[in-house]
PDB file of N, CA and C in Angstrom:
ATOM      1  N   SER I1188      46.610  -6.938  31.733  1.00  0.00           N
ATOM      2  CA  SER I1188      46.917  -8.283  31.043  1.00  0.00           C
ATOM      3  C   SER I1188      48.245  -8.070  30.290  1.00  0.00           C
ATOM      4  N   PRO I1189      49.012  -9.138  30.219  1.00  0.00           N
ATOM      5  CA  PRO I1189      50.307  -9.097  29.505  1.00  0.00           C
ATOM      6  C   PRO I1189      50.109  -8.819  28.024  1.00  0.00           C
ATOM      7  N   VAL I1190      51.011  -8.133  27.359  1.00  0.00           N
ATOM      8  CA  VAL I1190      50.866  -7.889  25.882  1.00  0.00           C
ATOM      9  C   VAL I1190      51.427  -9.096  25.150  1.00  0.00           C
ATOM     10  N   ARG I1191      50.443  -9.599  24.277  1.00  0.00           N
ATOM     11  CA  ARG I1191      50.901 -10.823  23.517  1.00  0.00           C
ATOM     12  C   ARG I1191      51.579 -10.427  22.236  1.00  0.00           C
ATOM     13  N   GLY I1192      52.265 -11.319  21.526  1.00  0.00           N
ATOM     14  CA  GLY I1192      52.790 -11.031  20.269  1.00  0.00           C
ATOM     15  C   GLY I1192      51.647 -10.782  19.236  1.00  0.00           C
ATOM     16  N   VAL I1193      51.981 -10.013  18.259  1.00  0.00           N
ATOM     17  CA  VAL I1193      50.947  -9.747  17.184  1.00  0.00           C
ATOM     18  C   VAL I1193      51.688 -10.043  15.816  1.00  0.00           C
ATOM     19  N   TYR I1194      50.900 -10.408  14.869  1.00  0.00           N
ATOM     20  CA  TYR I1194      51.385 -10.594  13.525  1.00  0.00           C
ATOM     21  C   TYR I1194      50.358 -10.430  12.500  1.00  0.00           C
ATOM     22  N   PRO I1195      50.671  -9.684  11.415  1.00  0.00           N
ATOM     23  CA  PRO I1195      49.653  -9.389  10.503  1.00  0.00           C
ATOM     24  C   PRO I1195      49.583 -10.508   9.346  1.00  0.00           C
ATOM     25  N   TYR I1196      49.016 -11.671   9.750  1.00  0.00           N
ATOM     26  CA  TYR I1196      48.965 -12.792   8.911  1.00  0.00           C
ATOM     27  C   TYR I1196      48.363 -12.593   7.496  1.00  0.00           C
ATOM     28  N   GLU I1197      47.241 -11.817   7.532  1.00  0.00           N
ATOM     29  CA  GLU I1197      46.556 -11.637   6.170  1.00  0.00           C
ATOM     30  C   GLU I1197      47.348 -10.715   5.315  1.00  0.00           C
ATOM     31  N   TYR I1198      48.149  -9.751   5.962  1.00  0.00           N
ATOM     32  CA  TYR I1198      48.910  -8.808   5.213  1.00  0.00           C
ATOM     33  C   TYR I1198      50.102  -9.494   4.561  1.00  0.00           C
ATOM     34  N   THR I1199      50.623 -10.434   5.274  1.00  0.00           N
ATOM     35  CA  THR I1199      51.909 -11.152   4.758  1.00  0.00           C
ATOM     36  C   THR I1199      51.527 -12.145   3.652  1.00  0.00           C
ATOM     37  N   ASP I1200      51.422 -11.707   2.537  1.00  0.00           N
ATOM     38  CA  ASP I1200      50.923 -12.605   1.402  1.00  0.00           C
ATOM     39  C   ASP I1200      52.087 -12.898   0.382  1.00  0.00           C
ATOM     40  N   GLY I1201      53.273 -12.504   0.729  1.00  0.00           N
ATOM     41  CA  GLY I1201      54.355 -12.754  -0.162  1.00  0.00           C
ATOM     42  C   GLY I1201      55.726 -12.495   0.541  1.00  0.00           C
ATOM     43  N   TRP I1202      56.766 -13.060   0.023  1.00  0.00           N
ATOM     44  CA  TRP I1202      58.088 -12.954   0.569  1.00  0.00           C
ATOM     45  C   TRP I1202      58.525 -11.415   0.680  1.00  0.00           C
ATOM     46  N   ASP I1203      58.119 -10.558  -0.204  1.00  0.00           N
ATOM     47  CA  ASP I1203      58.540  -9.274  -0.198  1.00  0.00           C
ATOM     48  C   ASP I1203      58.043  -8.458   1.107  1.00  0.00           C
ATOM     49  N   LYS I1204      56.933  -8.954   1.531  1.00  0.00           N
ATOM     50  CA  LYS I1204      56.508  -8.244   2.736  1.00  0.00           C
ATOM     51  C   LYS I1204      57.304  -8.463   3.958  1.00  0.00           C
ATOM     52  N   LEU I1205      58.051  -9.635   3.981  1.00  0.00           N
ATOM     53  CA  LEU I1205      58.924  -9.941   5.064  1.00  0.00           C
ATOM     54  C   LEU I1205      60.249  -9.117   5.111  1.00  0.00           C
ATOM     55  N   ASP I1206      60.501  -8.496   3.934  1.00  0.00           N
ATOM     56  CA  ASP I1206      61.692  -7.577   3.779  1.00  0.00           C
ATOM     57  C   ASP I1206      61.437  -6.114   4.219  1.00  0.00           C
ATOM     58  N   GLU I1207      60.139  -5.751   4.430  1.00  0.00           N
ATOM     59  CA  GLU I1207      59.799  -4.428   4.752  1.00  0.00           C
ATOM     60  C   GLU I1207      60.503  -3.964   6.034  1.00  0.00           C
ATOM     61  N   PRO I1208      61.103  -2.784   5.984  1.00  0.00           N
ATOM     62  CA  PRO I1208      61.860  -2.313   7.157  1.00  0.00           C
ATOM     63  C   PRO I1208      61.032  -1.823   8.428  1.00  0.00           C
ATOM     64  N   SER I1209      59.726  -1.731   8.208  1.00  0.00           N
ATOM     65  CA  SER I1209      58.903  -1.322   9.370  1.00  0.00           C
ATOM     66  C   SER I1209      57.608  -1.972   9.371  1.00  0.00           C
ATOM     67  N   LEU I1210      56.925  -1.848  10.458  1.00  0.00           N
ATOM     68  CA  LEU I1210      55.610  -2.359  10.631  1.00  0.00           C
ATOM     69  C   LEU I1210      54.623  -1.905   9.570  1.00  0.00           C
ATOM     70  N   PRO I1211      53.730  -2.611   9.110  1.00  0.00           N
ATOM     71  CA  PRO I1211      52.636  -2.092   8.261  1.00  0.00           C
ATOM     72  C   PRO I1211      51.622  -1.318   9.194  1.00  0.00           C
ATOM     73  N   PRO I1212      50.774  -0.527   8.575  1.00  0.00           N
ATOM     74  CA  PRO I1212      49.865   0.274   9.403  1.00  0.00           C
ATOM     75  C   PRO I1212      48.992  -0.610  10.310  1.00  0.00           C
ATOM     76  N   LYS I1213      48.492  -0.085  11.302  1.00  0.00           N
ATOM     77  CA  LYS I1213      47.615  -0.830  12.346  1.00  0.00           C
ATOM     78  C   LYS I1213      46.469  -1.580  11.633  1.00  0.00           C
ATOM     79  N   GLU I1214      45.884  -0.885  10.633  1.00  0.00           N
ATOM     80  CA  GLU I1214      44.677  -1.508   9.998  1.00  0.00           C
ATOM     81  C   GLU I1214      45.055  -2.721   9.258  1.00  0.00           C
ATOM     82  N   GLU I1215      46.336  -2.989   8.927  1.00  0.00           N
ATOM     83  CA  GLU I1215      46.723  -4.229   8.311  1.00  0.00           C
ATOM     84  C   GLU I1215      46.713  -5.406   9.273  1.00  0.00           C
ATOM     85  N   PHE I1216      46.520  -5.233  10.427  1.00  0.00           N
ATOM     86  CA  PHE I1216      46.491  -6.209  11.568  1.00  0.00           C
ATOM     87  C   PHE I1216      45.090  -6.740  11.724  1.00  0.00           C
ATOM     88  N   TYR I1217      44.126  -6.336  10.922  1.00  0.00           N
ATOM     89  CA  TYR I1217      42.810  -6.815  11.046  1.00  0.00           C
ATOM     90  C   TYR I1217      42.653  -8.200  10.611  1.00  0.00           C
ATOM     91  N   SER I1218      41.942  -9.043  11.430  1.00  0.00           N
ATOM     92  CA  SER I1218      41.783 -10.439  11.114  1.00  0.00           C
ATOM     93  C   SER I1218      40.324 -10.648  10.605  1.00  0.00           C
ATOM     94  N   THR I1219      40.105 -11.082   9.396  1.00  0.00           N
ATOM     95  CA  THR I1219      38.833 -11.410   8.983  1.00  0.00           C
ATOM     96  C   THR I1219      38.171 -12.673   9.644  1.00  0.00           C
ATOM     97  N   LEU I1220      39.100 -13.512  10.096  1.00  0.00           N
ATOM     98  CA  LEU I1220      38.659 -14.764  10.838  1.00  0.00           C
ATOM     99  C   LEU I1220      38.000 -14.392  12.156  1.00  0.00           C
ATOM    100  N   LYS I1221      38.712 -13.512  12.870  1.00  0.00           N
ATOM    101  CA  LYS I1221      38.299 -13.060  14.201  1.00  0.00           C
ATOM    102  C   LYS I1221      37.367 -11.867  14.146  1.00  0.00           C
ATOM    103  N   GLU I1222      37.326 -11.185  12.907  1.00  0.00           N
ATOM    104  CA  GLU I1222      36.531  -9.897  12.729  1.00  0.00           C
ATOM    105  C   GLU I1222      36.914  -8.887  13.749  1.00  0.00           C
ATOM    106  N   GLU I1223      38.220  -8.735  13.923  1.00  0.00           N
ATOM    107  CA  GLU I1223      38.807  -7.718  14.801  1.00  0.00           C
ATOM    108  C   GLU I1223      40.144  -7.343  14.392  1.00  0.00           C
ATOM    109  N   GLY I1224      40.542  -6.117  14.855  1.00  0.00           N
ATOM    110  CA  GLY I1224      41.908  -5.679  14.679  1.00  0.00           C
ATOM    111  C   GLY I1224      42.647  -5.828  15.964  1.00  0.00           C
ATOM    112  N   ILE I1225      43.804  -5.311  16.061  1.00  0.00           N
ATOM    113  CA  ILE I1225      44.519  -5.282  17.316  1.00  0.00           C
ATOM    114  C   ILE I1225      44.362  -4.060  18.127  1.00  0.00           C
ATOM    115  N   LYS I1226      44.501  -4.176  19.424  1.00  0.00           N
ATOM    116  CA  LYS I1226      44.355  -3.053  20.282  1.00  0.00           C
ATOM    117  C   LYS I1226      45.504  -2.040  20.081  1.00  0.00           C
ATOM    118  N   ASP I1227      45.254  -0.763  20.375  1.00  0.00           N
ATOM    119  CA  ASP I1227      46.289   0.239  20.297  1.00  0.00           C
ATOM    120  C   ASP I1227      47.532  -0.192  21.145  1.00  0.00           C
ATOM    121  N   VAL I1228      47.310  -0.687  22.282  1.00  0.00           N
ATOM    122  CA  VAL I1228      48.473  -1.046  23.213  1.00  0.00           C
ATOM    123  C   VAL I1228      49.273  -2.069  22.597  1.00  0.00           C
ATOM    124  N   HIS I1229      48.655  -3.096  21.884  1.00  0.00           N
ATOM    125  CA  HIS I1229      49.440  -4.130  21.266  1.00  0.00           C
ATOM    126  C   HIS I1229      50.290  -3.619  20.061  1.00  0.00           C
ATOM    127  N   TYR I1230      49.608  -2.696  19.339  1.00  0.00           N
ATOM    128  CA  TYR I1230      50.350  -2.039  18.093  1.00  0.00           C
ATOM    129  C   TYR I1230      51.628  -1.288  18.674  1.00  0.00           C
ATOM    130  N   GLU I1231      51.365  -0.411  19.637  1.00  0.00           N
ATOM    131  CA  GLU I1231      52.386   0.311  20.249  1.00  0.00           C
ATOM    132  C   GLU I1231      53.537  -0.541  20.762  1.00  0.00           C
ATOM    133  N   HIS I1232      53.201  -1.575  21.396  1.00  0.00           N
ATOM    134  CA  HIS I1232      54.218  -2.481  21.912  1.00  0.00           C
ATOM    135  C   HIS I1232      55.023  -3.084  20.787  1.00  0.00           C
ATOM    136  N   ALA I1233      54.344  -3.469  19.626  1.00  0.00           N
ATOM    137  CA  ALA I1233      55.044  -4.045  18.538  1.00  0.00           C
ATOM    138  C   ALA I1233      56.028  -3.014  17.921  1.00  0.00           C
ATOM    139  N   ILE I1234      55.610  -1.826  17.943  1.00  0.00           N
ATOM    140  CA  ILE I1234      56.549  -0.726  17.391  1.00  0.00           C
ATOM    141  C   ILE I1234      57.719  -0.614  18.254  1.00  0.00           C
ATOM    142  N   VAL I1235      57.586  -0.582  19.591  1.00  0.00           N
ATOM    143  CA  VAL I1235      58.742  -0.471  20.499  1.00  0.00           C
ATOM    144  C   VAL I1235      59.639  -1.805  20.404  1.00  0.00           C
ATOM    145  N   ALA I1236      58.979  -3.003  20.262  1.00  0.00           N
ATOM    146  CA  ALA I1236      59.748  -4.157  20.301  1.00  0.00           C
ATOM    147  C   ALA I1236      60.491  -4.363  18.959  1.00  0.00           C
ATOM    148  N   LEU I1237      60.167  -3.688  17.869  1.00  0.00           N
ATOM    149  CA  LEU I1237      60.760  -3.813  16.614  1.00  0.00           C
ATOM    150  C   LEU I1237      62.121  -3.123  16.680  1.00  0.00           C
TER     151      LEU I1237
END
């Protein structure tokens, strides 16, 4: 399956988070709404795409 875009919505709770120079840790991509985190392949793709 194609890799979709990922975004840490719940982690991004202020403008200062948008200025961070790197991705937050994988566990920050956990969604309480979906009750799941992102797959390793999606996180690894986000690192490469950054």
